[in-house]
Each structure stands twice: as C-alpha cells, then as structure tokens.
mmCIF file of C-alpha atoms and ligand atoms in Angstrom:
data_model
loop_
_atom_site.group_PDB
_atom_site.id
_atom_site.type_symbol
_atom_site.label_atom_id
_atom_site.label_comp_id
_atom_site.label_asym_id
_atom_site.label_seq_id
_atom_site.Cartn_x
_atom_site.Cartn_y
_atom_site.Cartn_z
ATOM 1 C CA MET A 1 -51.733 62.898 29.725
ATOM 2 C CA ASN A 2 -52.803 59.821 29.158
ATOM 3 C CA ASP A 3 -49.976 57.725 31.288
ATOM 4 C CA THR A 4 -49.988 53.803 29.992
ATOM 5 C CA PHE A 5 -47.019 54.254 28.739
ATOM 6 C CA LEU A 6 -45.194 55.489 32.290
ATOM 7 C CA ARG A 7 -47.599 52.840 33.614
ATOM 8 C CA ALA A 8 -46.524 49.600 32.380
ATOM 9 C CA CYS A 9 -42.529 50.817 33.052
ATOM 10 C CA ARG A 10 -43.304 51.002 36.693
ATOM 11 C CA GLY A 11 -45.408 47.289 36.019
ATOM 12 C CA GLU A 12 -48.886 49.183 37.099
ATOM 13 C CA GLY A 13 -51.774 47.266 35.035
ATOM 14 C CA VAL A 14 -52.421 48.402 31.781
ATOM 15 C CA ASP A 15 -55.693 48.812 29.013
ATOM 16 C CA TYR A 16 -53.549 48.028 26.326
ATOM 17 C CA THR A 17 -49.774 47.217 24.916
ATOM 18 C CA PRO A 18 -47.913 50.981 25.248
ATOM 19 C CA VAL A 19 -46.583 51.740 21.413
ATOM 20 C CA TRP A 20 -43.159 54.319 20.445
ATOM 21 C CA ILE A 21 -40.718 53.215 18.663
ATOM 22 C CA MET A 22 -37.365 54.291 18.443
ATOM 23 C CA ARG A 23 -36.411 56.498 15.756
ATOM 24 C CA GLN A 24 -39.947 57.389 14.818
ATOM 25 C CA ALA A 25 -38.993 60.447 14.261
ATOM 26 C CA GLY A 26 -36.973 60.771 11.445
ATOM 27 C CA ARG A 27 -35.605 60.084 7.751
ATOM 28 C CA TYR A 28 -38.335 57.983 6.842
ATOM 29 C CA LEU A 29 -41.464 60.507 7.783
ATOM 30 C CA PRO A 30 -41.485 63.093 4.753
ATOM 31 C CA GLN A 31 -42.177 65.254 7.368
ATOM 32 C CA TYR A 32 -38.654 65.714 8.701
ATOM 33 C CA ARG A 33 -37.285 65.180 4.833
ATOM 34 C CA ARG A 34 -38.671 68.487 4.921
ATOM 35 C CA VAL A 35 -37.702 70.239 7.783
ATOM 36 C CA ARG A 36 -34.025 68.557 6.706
ATOM 37 C CA GLU A 37 -34.059 70.516 3.668
ATOM 38 C CA ARG A 38 -33.866 73.269 5.426
ATOM 39 C CA VAL A 39 -30.913 72.957 8.180
ATOM 40 C CA ASP A 40 -28.822 70.519 8.381
ATOM 41 C CA PHE A 41 -28.218 67.802 11.000
ATOM 42 C CA LEU A 42 -26.262 69.332 13.887
ATOM 43 C CA THR A 43 -28.169 72.603 13.690
ATOM 44 C CA LEU A 44 -31.738 70.516 13.796
ATOM 45 C CA CYS A 45 -30.651 69.425 16.746
ATOM 46 C CA LYS A 46 -29.246 72.980 18.120
ATOM 47 C CA THR A 47 -32.696 75.040 17.212
ATOM 48 C CA PRO A 48 -35.189 74.355 19.939
ATOM 49 C CA GLU A 49 -38.691 75.533 17.951
ATOM 50 C CA LEU A 50 -37.384 73.247 15.235
ATOM 51 C CA ALA A 51 -36.394 70.064 17.349
ATOM 52 C CA ALA A 52 -39.148 70.363 19.231
ATOM 53 C CA GLU A 53 -41.528 70.602 16.163
ATOM 54 C CA VAL A 54 -40.086 66.925 14.538
ATOM 55 C CA THR A 55 -40.278 65.053 17.788
ATOM 56 C CA LEU A 56 -43.714 65.754 17.855
ATOM 57 C CA GLN A 57 -43.985 64.874 14.235
ATOM 58 C CA PRO A 58 -44.744 60.889 15.117
ATOM 59 C CA VAL A 59 -47.063 61.883 18.038
ATOM 60 C CA GLU A 60 -49.056 63.085 15.857
ATOM 61 C CA PHE A 61 -48.417 60.632 12.516
ATOM 62 C CA LEU A 62 -48.416 57.815 14.436
ATOM 63 C CA GLY A 63 -50.790 57.949 17.207
ATOM 64 C CA VAL A 64 -47.955 56.210 19.728
ATOM 65 C CA ASP A 65 -47.833 56.358 23.233
ATOM 66 C CA ALA A 66 -45.011 58.299 24.745
ATOM 67 C CA ALA A 67 -42.702 61.701 22.315
ATOM 68 C CA ILE A 68 -38.598 60.918 21.981
ATOM 69 C CA LEU A 69 -36.478 63.956 22.720
ATOM 70 C CA PHE A 70 -35.557 64.780 19.731
ATOM 71 C CA SER A 71 -31.355 65.059 19.965
ATOM 72 C CA ASP A 72 -28.448 62.466 19.433
ATOM 73 C CA ILE A 73 -26.331 60.831 21.713
ATOM 74 C CA LEU A 74 -23.310 62.466 20.881
ATOM 75 C CA ILE A 75 -25.036 66.224 21.740
ATOM 76 C CA PRO A 76 -23.584 65.911 25.436
ATOM 77 C CA VAL A 77 -19.984 64.486 23.957
ATOM 78 C CA GLU A 78 -19.449 67.646 21.365
ATOM 79 C CA ALA A 79 -20.461 69.835 24.912
ATOM 80 C CA MET A 80 -16.921 68.120 26.343
ATOM 81 C CA GLY A 81 -14.982 69.859 23.746
ATOM 82 C CA MET A 82 -15.150 66.692 20.892
ATOM 83 C CA ARG A 83 -15.093 68.141 17.273
ATOM 84 C CA LEU A 84 -18.607 66.560 15.922
ATOM 85 C CA ARG A 85 -20.057 66.249 12.528
ATOM 86 C CA PHE A 86 -22.660 64.025 10.797
ATOM 87 C CA TYR A 87 -22.256 62.454 7.257
ATOM 88 C CA ASP A 88 -24.942 61.736 5.250
ATOM 89 C CA ARG A 89 -24.384 57.285 4.107
ATOM 90 C CA LYS A 90 -20.423 57.878 7.325
ATOM 91 C CA GLY A 91 -22.577 59.384 10.239
ATOM 92 C CA PRO A 92 -20.511 60.760 12.774
ATOM 93 C CA VAL A 93 -16.655 61.735 13.179
ATOM 94 C CA LEU A 94 -15.145 62.348 16.438
ATOM 95 C CA SER A 95 -12.136 64.123 14.784
ATOM 96 C CA ARG A 96 -8.764 63.443 17.548
ATOM 97 C CA PRO A 97 -10.709 60.605 19.306
ATOM 98 C CA VAL A 98 -9.531 60.191 22.628
ATOM 99 C CA ARG A 99 -6.587 57.218 23.336
ATOM 100 C CA THR A 100 -4.088 58.787 25.724
ATOM 101 C CA LEU A 101 -4.428 60.178 29.735
ATOM 102 C CA ASP A 102 -3.433 63.748 28.102
ATOM 103 C CA ASP A 103 -6.613 63.341 25.734
ATOM 104 C CA VAL A 104 -8.904 62.434 29.056
ATOM 105 C CA ARG A 105 -8.412 64.761 30.989
ATOM 106 C CA ARG A 106 -8.623 67.933 29.186
ATOM 107 C CA LEU A 107 -12.811 66.864 27.867
ATOM 108 C CA ARG A 108 -13.965 69.164 29.369
ATOM 109 C CA LEU A 109 -18.222 68.952 32.434
ATOM 110 C CA ALA A 110 -19.972 72.059 31.292
ATOM 111 C CA ALA A 111 -22.660 72.028 33.411
ATOM 112 C CA PRO A 112 -25.727 71.473 31.148
ATOM 113 C CA GLU A 113 -26.576 74.782 30.707
ATOM 114 C CA GLU A 114 -23.502 76.158 29.653
ATOM 115 C CA GLY A 115 -22.872 73.902 27.365
ATOM 116 C CA VAL A 116 -26.069 71.930 26.289
ATOM 117 C CA PRO A 117 -29.192 74.865 26.797
ATOM 118 C CA PHE A 118 -31.005 74.204 23.372
ATOM 119 C CA VAL A 119 -31.703 70.517 24.847
ATOM 120 C CA LEU A 120 -33.082 71.500 27.762
ATOM 121 C CA GLU A 121 -35.011 75.218 26.160
ATOM 122 C CA THR A 122 -36.384 72.256 23.998
ATOM 123 C CA ILE A 123 -37.030 70.218 26.380
ATOM 124 C CA ARG A 124 -39.598 72.886 27.811
ATOM 125 C CA ILE A 125 -40.434 73.768 24.927
ATOM 126 C CA LEU A 126 -41.518 70.002 24.552
ATOM 127 C CA ARG A 127 -43.537 70.446 28.362
ATOM 128 C CA ARG A 128 -45.629 73.227 27.284
ATOM 129 C CA ARG A 129 -46.590 71.855 23.656
ATOM 130 C CA LEU A 130 -46.763 68.256 23.853
ATOM 131 C CA LYS A 131 -50.060 66.995 26.267
ATOM 132 C CA ARG A 132 -51.214 64.290 24.727
ATOM 133 C CA VAL A 133 -48.457 61.880 25.488
ATOM 134 C CA PRO A 134 -45.228 61.323 28.827
ATOM 135 C CA LEU A 135 -41.685 63.235 27.083
ATOM 136 C CA ILE A 136 -38.626 60.809 26.707
ATOM 137 C CA GLY A 137 -35.130 62.383 27.343
ATOM 138 C CA PHE A 138 -31.875 59.914 26.554
ATOM 139 C CA ALA A 139 -28.529 59.747 27.100
ATOM 140 C CA GLY A 140 -25.408 56.712 25.485
ATOM 141 C CA ALA A 141 -25.070 54.171 28.255
ATOM 142 C CA PRO A 142 -21.233 55.174 28.972
ATOM 143 C CA PHE A 143 -18.947 52.976 27.420
ATOM 144 C CA THR A 144 -21.479 53.147 24.361
ATOM 145 C CA ILE A 145 -20.353 57.190 24.290
ATOM 146 C CA ALA A 146 -16.496 55.821 25.177
ATOM 147 C CA THR A 147 -17.087 54.032 21.495
ATOM 148 C CA TYR A 148 -17.430 56.826 19.832
ATOM 149 C CA MET A 149 -15.145 58.450 21.786
ATOM 150 C CA ILE A 150 -12.434 56.727 21.320
ATOM 151 C CA GLU A 151 -12.392 54.656 17.463
ATOM 152 C CA GLY A 152 -13.477 58.538 16.941
ATOM 153 C CA GLY A 153 -16.732 57.358 15.045
ATOM 154 C CA GLY A 154 -17.900 53.874 13.966
ATOM 155 C CA SER A 155 -16.522 50.743 14.116
ATOM 156 C CA LYS A 156 -16.932 47.496 12.952
ATOM 157 C CA SER A 157 -14.267 45.324 16.160
ATOM 158 C CA PHE A 158 -14.269 48.046 18.133
ATOM 159 C CA LEU A 159 -10.861 47.158 18.187
ATOM 160 C CA ASN A 160 -9.417 50.416 19.136
ATOM 161 C CA THR A 161 -12.172 50.486 22.582
ATOM 162 C CA LYS A 162 -10.710 47.435 23.542
ATOM 163 C CA ALA A 163 -7.780 47.663 23.642
ATOM 164 C CA LEU A 164 -7.479 50.592 25.187
ATOM 165 C CA MET A 165 -9.863 48.924 27.813
ATOM 166 C CA TYR A 166 -6.999 45.652 28.020
ATOM 167 C CA SER A 167 -3.785 47.287 27.533
ATOM 168 C CA SER A 168 -4.161 51.713 29.183
ATOM 169 C CA GLY A 169 -6.796 50.380 32.212
ATOM 170 C CA GLU A 170 -6.285 52.897 33.988
ATOM 171 C CA THR A 171 -6.961 55.449 31.200
ATOM 172 C CA TYR A 172 -10.115 53.854 30.345
ATOM 173 C CA HIS A 173 -11.558 53.923 32.940
ATOM 174 C CA ALA A 174 -10.420 57.456 33.713
ATOM 175 C CA LEU A 175 -12.507 57.948 30.388
ATOM 176 C CA MET A 176 -15.531 56.143 31.353
ATOM 177 C CA ARG A 177 -15.616 57.890 35.248
ATOM 178 C CA LYS A 178 -15.491 60.996 33.212
ATOM 179 C CA ILE A 179 -18.697 60.135 30.768
ATOM 180 C CA THR A 180 -20.217 58.249 33.508
ATOM 181 C CA ASP A 181 -20.065 62.367 35.259
ATOM 182 C CA MET A 182 -21.202 64.132 33.102
ATOM 183 C CA THR A 183 -23.976 61.409 32.391
ATOM 184 C CA ILE A 184 -25.646 61.509 35.401
ATOM 185 C CA THR A 185 -25.581 65.725 34.989
ATOM 186 C CA TYR A 186 -26.979 65.308 31.393
ATOM 187 C CA LEU A 187 -29.574 63.245 32.378
ATOM 188 C CA THR A 188 -30.690 65.157 35.519
ATOM 189 C CA SER A 189 -30.785 68.293 33.490
ATOM 190 C CA GLN A 190 -33.575 66.752 31.871
ATOM 191 C CA VAL A 191 -35.785 65.496 34.391
ATOM 192 C CA LYS A 192 -35.314 68.612 35.375
ATOM 193 C CA ALA A 193 -36.438 70.549 32.162
ATOM 194 C CA GLY A 194 -38.868 68.143 32.433
ATOM 195 C CA VAL A 195 -39.241 64.826 30.065
ATOM 196 C CA HIS A 196 -41.542 61.947 32.270
ATOM 197 C CA ALA A 197 -38.165 59.252 31.838
ATOM 198 C CA VAL A 198 -35.088 58.583 30.450
ATOM 199 C CA GLN A 199 -33.737 56.127 27.466
ATOM 200 C CA ILE A 200 -29.797 55.214 28.497
ATOM 201 C CA PHE A 201 -28.969 54.385 25.136
ATOM 202 C CA ASP A 202 -26.122 51.499 24.556
ATOM 203 C CA SER A 203 -26.341 50.576 20.794
ATOM 204 C CA TRP A 204 -22.938 48.721 21.728
ATOM 205 C CA ALA A 205 -22.173 45.889 24.690
ATOM 206 C CA GLY A 206 -23.119 43.892 22.464
ATOM 207 C CA ALA A 207 -19.930 44.018 20.412
ATOM 208 C CA LEU A 208 -18.378 42.812 24.505
ATOM 209 C CA ALA A 209 -17.953 39.443 25.698
ATOM 210 C CA PRO A 210 -20.677 39.131 29.214
ATOM 211 C CA ASP A 211 -17.505 39.510 31.081
ATOM 212 C CA ASP A 212 -16.214 42.173 29.503
ATOM 213 C CA TYR A 213 -19.710 43.974 29.558
ATOM 214 C CA LYS A 214 -20.273 42.983 33.206
ATOM 215 C CA ALA A 215 -16.981 44.583 34.080
ATOM 216 C CA TYR A 216 -16.555 47.159 31.650
ATOM 217 C CA SER A 217 -19.934 48.587 31.166
ATOM 218 C CA MET A 218 -22.462 47.562 32.969
ATOM 219 C CA PRO A 219 -21.261 49.399 36.919
ATOM 220 C CA TYR A 220 -20.862 52.628 34.985
ATOM 221 C CA VAL A 221 -25.354 52.149 33.740
ATOM 222 C CA LYS A 222 -25.652 51.384 37.199
ATOM 223 C CA GLU A 223 -24.394 54.024 39.106
ATOM 224 C CA THR A 224 -26.313 56.662 36.227
ATOM 225 C CA ILE A 225 -29.096 54.390 37.417
ATOM 226 C CA LYS A 226 -29.506 54.602 41.231
ATOM 227 C CA ALA A 227 -27.682 58.698 40.547
ATOM 228 C CA LEU A 228 -31.259 58.787 39.213
ATOM 229 C CA LYS A 229 -33.155 56.771 41.119
ATOM 230 C CA PRO A 230 -34.236 59.765 44.113
ATOM 231 C CA LEU A 231 -35.590 61.514 40.408
ATOM 232 C CA GLY A 232 -38.470 58.941 40.597
ATOM 233 C CA VAL A 233 -38.958 58.917 36.852
ATOM 234 C CA PRO A 234 -38.409 55.146 35.207
ATOM 235 C CA VAL A 235 -35.255 54.516 33.342
ATOM 236 C CA ILE A 236 -35.363 52.253 30.528
ATOM 237 C CA TYR A 237 -31.983 49.649 29.982
ATOM 238 C CA PHE A 238 -31.748 49.776 25.585
ATOM 239 C CA VAL A 239 -29.129 46.878 25.073
ATOM 240 C CA ASN A 240 -28.722 45.997 21.195
ATOM 241 C CA ASN A 241 -27.517 42.620 20.966
ATOM 242 C CA CYS A 242 -28.152 42.197 24.251
ATOM 243 C CA GLY A 243 -29.501 37.846 24.669
ATOM 244 C CA GLY A 244 -25.834 36.748 26.343
ATOM 245 C CA LEU A 245 -25.756 39.435 28.401
ATOM 246 C CA LEU A 246 -29.325 39.670 29.462
ATOM 247 C CA GLU A 247 -28.656 39.072 33.053
ATOM 248 C CA TYR A 248 -25.720 41.465 33.712
ATOM 249 C CA ALA A 249 -27.829 43.517 32.164
ATOM 250 C CA ARG A 250 -30.408 43.366 34.489
ATOM 251 C CA ALA A 251 -28.479 43.583 37.448
ATOM 252 C CA ALA A 252 -27.869 48.335 36.443
ATOM 253 C CA GLY A 253 -31.111 47.668 37.957
ATOM 254 C CA ALA A 254 -33.118 49.909 35.174
ATOM 255 C CA ASP A 255 -36.729 49.973 35.982
ATOM 256 C CA VAL A 256 -37.191 48.622 32.127
ATOM 257 C CA ILE A 257 -34.889 46.640 29.730
ATOM 258 C CA GLY A 258 -35.272 47.035 26.134
ATOM 259 C CA ILE A 259 -34.157 44.243 24.193
ATOM 260 C CA ASP A 260 -33.268 43.447 20.135
ATOM 261 C CA TRP A 261 -34.912 41.665 18.032
ATOM 262 C CA ARG A 262 -32.469 38.834 18.067
ATOM 263 C CA VAL A 263 -33.934 37.272 21.483
ATOM 264 C CA ASP A 264 -36.914 35.853 21.487
ATOM 265 C CA ILE A 265 -38.809 37.758 23.727
ATOM 266 C CA GLY A 266 -40.851 34.876 26.244
ATOM 267 C CA SER A 267 -37.378 33.353 26.682
ATOM 268 C CA ALA A 268 -35.809 37.437 27.785
ATOM 269 C CA VAL A 269 -39.236 38.283 30.044
ATOM 270 C CA ARG A 270 -38.210 34.885 31.560
ATOM 271 C CA ARG A 271 -34.466 35.254 32.867
ATOM 272 C CA LEU A 272 -35.317 39.270 33.083
ATOM 273 C CA GLY A 273 -38.055 38.187 36.177
ATOM 274 C CA GLN A 274 -41.181 39.698 37.658
ATOM 275 C CA ARG A 275 -38.539 42.247 38.659
ATOM 276 C CA VAL A 276 -37.866 44.900 35.637
ATOM 277 C CA SER A 277 -40.269 45.722 33.057
ATOM 278 C CA VAL A 278 -39.679 44.826 29.147
ATOM 279 C CA GLN A 279 -39.312 46.535 25.957
ATOM 280 C CA GLY A 280 -38.939 45.623 22.384
ATOM 281 C CA ASN A 281 -38.795 44.254 20.097
ATOM 282 C CA LEU A 282 -39.805 43.330 16.650
ATOM 283 C CA ASP A 283 -37.280 44.007 13.603
ATOM 284 C CA PRO A 284 -37.340 46.721 11.675
ATOM 285 C CA CYS A 285 -37.143 44.435 8.803
ATOM 286 C CA ALA A 286 -40.953 43.532 9.922
ATOM 287 C CA LEU A 287 -41.856 46.913 8.818
ATOM 288 C CA PHE A 288 -41.706 45.120 5.516
ATOM 289 C CA SER A 289 -44.130 42.539 5.499
ATOM 290 C CA SER A 290 -47.407 41.549 4.381
ATOM 291 C CA VAL A 291 -50.149 42.683 6.372
ATOM 292 C CA GLY A 292 -50.732 39.104 7.300
ATOM 293 C CA VAL A 293 -47.175 38.017 8.770
ATOM 294 C CA LEU A 294 -46.786 41.470 10.291
ATOM 295 C CA LYS A 295 -49.970 40.870 12.234
ATOM 296 C CA ALA A 296 -48.935 37.029 13.039
ATOM 297 C CA LYS A 297 -45.357 38.823 14.756
ATOM 298 C CA VAL A 298 -47.063 41.364 16.047
ATOM 299 C CA ALA A 299 -49.734 39.673 18.287
ATOM 300 C CA ASP A 300 -46.459 37.158 19.102
ATOM 301 C CA THR A 301 -44.683 39.475 20.662
ATOM 302 C CA ILE A 302 -48.009 40.999 22.582
ATOM 303 C CA ASN A 303 -48.793 37.002 23.941
ATOM 304 C CA LYS A 304 -45.401 36.744 24.936
ATOM 305 C CA GLY A 305 -45.086 40.743 26.393
ATOM 306 C CA ARG A 306 -47.745 39.943 28.776
ATOM 307 C CA ARG A 307 -45.820 38.007 30.599
ATOM 308 C CA ALA A 308 -43.262 40.897 31.287
ATOM 309 C CA ARG A 309 -44.103 42.702 34.533
ATOM 310 C CA GLY A 310 -44.975 45.631 32.406
ATOM 311 C CA HIS A 311 -44.233 45.753 28.881
ATOM 312 C CA ILE A 312 -43.715 48.201 25.848
ATOM 313 C CA PHE A 313 -43.744 47.592 22.479
ATOM 314 C CA ASN A 314 -41.293 49.167 20.476
ATOM 315 C CA LEU A 315 -39.114 47.899 17.726
ATOM 316 C CA GLY A 316 -35.952 45.567 18.639
ATOM 317 C CA HIS A 317 -33.616 49.167 16.814
ATOM 318 C CA GLY A 318 -33.908 52.154 15.071
ATOM 319 C CA ILE A 319 -36.791 52.449 12.849
ATOM 320 C CA LEU A 320 -35.155 52.009 8.611
ATOM 321 C CA PRO A 321 -34.731 54.985 6.962
ATOM 322 C CA GLU A 322 -36.489 52.765 3.581
ATOM 323 C CA THR A 323 -39.876 52.422 6.122
ATOM 324 C CA PRO A 324 -43.083 53.267 4.134
ATOM 325 C CA PRO A 325 -44.485 55.140 6.967
ATOM 326 C CA ASP A 326 -48.353 53.982 6.850
ATOM 327 C CA ALA A 327 -46.262 50.485 7.910
ATOM 328 C CA ALA A 328 -45.650 51.802 11.097
ATOM 329 C CA LYS A 329 -48.799 53.745 11.534
ATOM 330 C CA ALA A 330 -50.615 50.823 10.588
ATOM 331 C CA LEU A 331 -48.566 48.810 13.448
ATOM 332 C CA VAL A 332 -49.127 51.321 16.023
ATOM 333 C CA GLU A 333 -52.808 50.853 15.346
ATOM 334 C CA MET A 334 -52.413 47.127 14.998
ATOM 335 C CA VAL A 335 -50.410 47.049 18.543
ATOM 336 C CA HIS A 336 -53.020 49.185 20.357
ATOM 337 C CA GLU A 337 -55.946 47.356 18.239
ATOM 338 C CA LEU A 338 -54.288 43.814 19.731
ATOM 339 C CA SER A 339 -53.614 43.520 23.097
ATOM 340 C CA SER A 340 -57.448 45.564 24.213
ATOM 341 C CA ARG A 341 -58.859 44.306 26.584
HETATM 342 O O1 CP3 B 1 -35.413 58.362 18.630
HETATM 343 C C1 CP3 B 1 -35.793 59.204 18.447
HETATM 344 O O2 CP3 B 1 -36.761 60.015 17.714
HETATM 345 C C2 CP3 B 1 -35.137 60.549 18.879
HETATM 346 C C3 CP3 B 1 -33.589 61.347 18.291
HETATM 347 C C4 CP3 B 1 -32.893 60.869 18.387
HETATM 348 C C5 CP3 B 1 -31.811 59.912 17.140
HETATM 349 N N1 CP3 B 1 -30.088 59.661 17.248
HETATM 350 C C6 CP3 B 1 -31.772 60.698 15.158
HETATM 351 C C7 CP3 B 1 -30.521 60.858 14.960
HETATM 352 C C8 CP3 B 1 -32.342 58.961 19.131
HETATM 353 C C9 CP3 B 1 -32.344 58.859 20.387
HETATM 354 C C10 CP3 B 1 -30.438 59.301 18.484
HETATM 355 C C11 CP3 B 1 -30.064 57.732 18.839
HETATM 356 C C12 CP3 B 1 -29.017 57.391 19.080
HETATM 357 N N2 CP3 B 1 -27.815 57.588 17.972
HETATM 358 C C13 CP3 B 1 -28.127 56.599 19.196
HETATM 359 C C14 CP3 B 1 -29.238 55.525 20.298
HETATM 360 C C15 CP3 B 1 -29.706 54.492 19.336
HETATM 361 C C16 CP3 B 1 -29.201 53.544 18.066
HETATM 362 O O3 CP3 B 1 -29.084 53.946 16.786
HETATM 363 O O4 CP3 B 1 -28.343 52.562 18.837
HETATM 364 C C17 CP3 B 1 -26.913 56.696 18.387
HETATM 365 C C18 CP3 B 1 -25.708 54.832 18.402
HETATM 366 C C19 CP3 B 1 -26.490 58.397 17.946
HETATM 367 C C20 CP3 B 1 -25.475 58.175 16.574
HETATM 368 C C21 CP3 B 1 -26.195 58.365 15.459
HETATM 369 N N3 CP3 B 1 -26.812 59.912 15.516
HETATM 370 C C22 CP3 B 1 -25.524 57.549 14.434
HETATM 371 C C23 CP3 B 1 -24.693 56.358 13.814
HETATM 372 C C24 CP3 B 1 -26.457 58.631 13.242
HETATM 373 C C25 CP3 B 1 -26.131 58.043 11.802
HETATM 374 C C26 CP3 B 1 -26.850 56.889 11.523
HETATM 375 C C27 CP3 B 1 -28.018 57.533 11.212
HETATM 376 O O5 CP3 B 1 -29.578 56.941 10.715
HETATM 377 O O6 CP3 B 1 -28.168 58.368 9.864
HETATM 378 C C28 CP3 B 1 -27.010 59.109 13.920
HETATM 379 C C29 CP3 B 1 -27.663 60.018 12.586
HETATM 380 C C30 CP3 B 1 -29.306 61.071 13.744
HETATM 381 N N4 CP3 B 1 -29.237 60.740 14.763
HETATM 382 C C31 CP3 B 1 -30.442 60.959 12.462
HETATM 383 C C32 CP3 B 1 -31.082 60.795 13.795
HETATM 384 C C33 CP3 B 1 -33.208 61.353 13.129
HETATM 385 C C34 CP3 B 1 -30.032 60.961 10.842
HETATM 386 C C35 CP3 B 1 -29.739 62.221 10.694
HETATM 387 C C36 CP3 B 1 -30.230 62.893 9.969
HETATM 388 O O7 CP3 B 1 -31.032 63.544 9.497
HETATM 389 O O8 CP3 B 1 -29.105 63.048 8.575
#
C-alpha cells in the first residue's frame, strides 16, 4: 500500500504531496449518478456492496492517495433514534428536533455493531478490495452533529442551537455528552473494522464566536481525539470557516488540521506551528478556472503547504456537484506533478 498520505499526516518525509478530495465520491461523477438512479442515498449508505463500490469509484478514476468511506455524518444519528430523511434540494431533515432534557434522555447509545452494522461491513469489504491506498473513516464533530439534531436540519443562523447553548446550558451539555460518547464508540469501531485514519468534520464550527467555539465545541473534539489516541491512527480535524479559530482548533490535539479556503494556507501554517500537519485548501470553485489559473493556484498552495510539518492537498470544502470530472482528475495529476521532488 502507498502510505504517502499517512506519512504526511504524521509529518514524516514524502516524495510528493498526497491529495484526496472531500466528497470525492458523489454526484459530480457519472458512475455515482448511475448507482443513485437505482437506489436512494440512505439505501446506498446502508448497502455495503454498493457503498464500497462508490467509495472505490474516485480512487480508480482520480488516482487520489486516500479513499474515504462512503457514508454520511448523520448515519449514526439515525441509530440514536432520530428519523432521518434526505431531500434533493433541501438536504438532510431530522424530524422531532432535540430541544429539551427529555429529548436528550430519549436518545439511544446502541453498540455500532447493532446500530450501524452496514458501516462496519462496508469497511471490511473495502479492506479486502482496496489495495493501493489507505482508507479514511469519519464522523461529524459533536457540535456539528448537535446543530443538525437541534435545528432538525441545516440552518443559516443556528438560532435554536445557540439559544439552547446560552439559555439551557444543562440540556446543551447533556446532549454534547451523549453525542461525544457516541462519536468515540463509533470512530473506535471504524478503526477496529480497519480504517487507517479518521477525519472529524466540524462543518459548522465557523458559525461560533471564538470564545463560544472554545467553550461549546472544542472540548468535546479534544475528548474524542484523546480517546482515539491509543488506537494509533492519525486524526484529521476539519474546521470549516476556521480563520478565527485556528489557535483554539489546534488545542484539540489532532494530527492534522483541515482548513477551508477562506484562510491563506501560508498564514495558517505559521499560526498552527510545527506540531501538526495541515490539509487543504483550494477553493472548490477553482476547478472551474482555466488550466493556467488553476495551475498557479495549485502551485501556490503546494509551495505554502511545504512549510508545514506535513501537507495533504485537498479542497477547502466538498467538491461541487457541477464540477467536470476531468477537472478533478487533472487537479490530482497536477498536484502530483508539481510537488514531486
Ligand atoms: O467525502 C466522501 O466522498 C464521503 C462521503 C460523505 C458524504 N457526506 C456523502 C454525501 C461525507 C464524508 C459526508 C460528510 C457530511 N455530510 C458533512 C461534513 C462535510 C461537509 O460537507 O461539511 C455534512 C455537513 C453532511 C450532511 C449532508 N449530507 C448534507 C448537508 C447533505 C446534502 C447536501 C449535499 O451535498 O447534497 C448530504 C448528502 C450527501 N452526503 C450526499 C453525498 C454524496 C449527496 C446525496 C445524493 O447522492 O443525493
């Protein structure tokens, strides 16, 4: 197995900058859409043979340096007893949002083997079929998961989440306690099933003021990472809209901090220091530019990333469904070519 990705996570020497793409399996790929014509998204996540197949699609087509398990951050939330549905335009919806201490008490903490057996089975299939590169497992960060549970879906202002945080601290922290316990158990089971690294997605951390992030999100991520440490796999912590939060995010103790494109990677590296690796951070829209413009942006990201302890090239957030597949493929080739030494 090519371990360049894992080496960069640990800050060991590499021959080139490894690259993978957030949401690399998804709607921008015609081969993914063909599978989705037959089954809905949740069925796809819950059918190990199919989930493994779409996990492998971008590995073969793009030539990336890591595979990421095909699933969703909300899959274990359904196993906690909430009703989850995905709508084409609206995204995920969780009916009967969590707002009271009673709602929190009703949430179940099932063993992953019982609650999400299909995820573990997908990992086992992938460990047999994926030979070339490592497999990344993942979970949502407790705060990001809490926003979906409290809002009942996506949100712009996160008003219900923040209102609960500020006015019913006991309920908020009881919920975070339960989500954190679930996340630790869930990620541990993924590692035991065979993933080589894990990524924690804090997609909505950037909605918080820095002091609130420090009080209401980071401690739970820190606890999660600490619980995973004995397992010995690298932990990547992706913090979307991280510009105001980097110093606090570093304190969560991850091996790699994933950054979005709104921050300059050179300044992020300076702020994070030499004890973590960095992942990111090309604007997903850069894949719609001309070759020359794209090349300049990629070269700049690689050169600035070189000053980090380790750099894993990625987009600053998920690849957009409108992206031409060949542009994604060209990006991966470009990263490999421009970074080879
Ligand atoms: O990266 C990968 O290729 C692995 C699979 C993966 C998916 N979701 C598949 C997916 C991963 C790692 C996720 C994580 C995820 N899910 C996050 C964190 C990353 C981020 O984007 O910030 C979040 C916030 C979610 C919740 C979620 N799932 C939303 C908001 C949506 C709807 C918006 C959208 O892009 O469609 C989803 C659906 C989803 N998850 C799709 C895929 C491929 C599209 C479903 C489809 O096929 O119609």
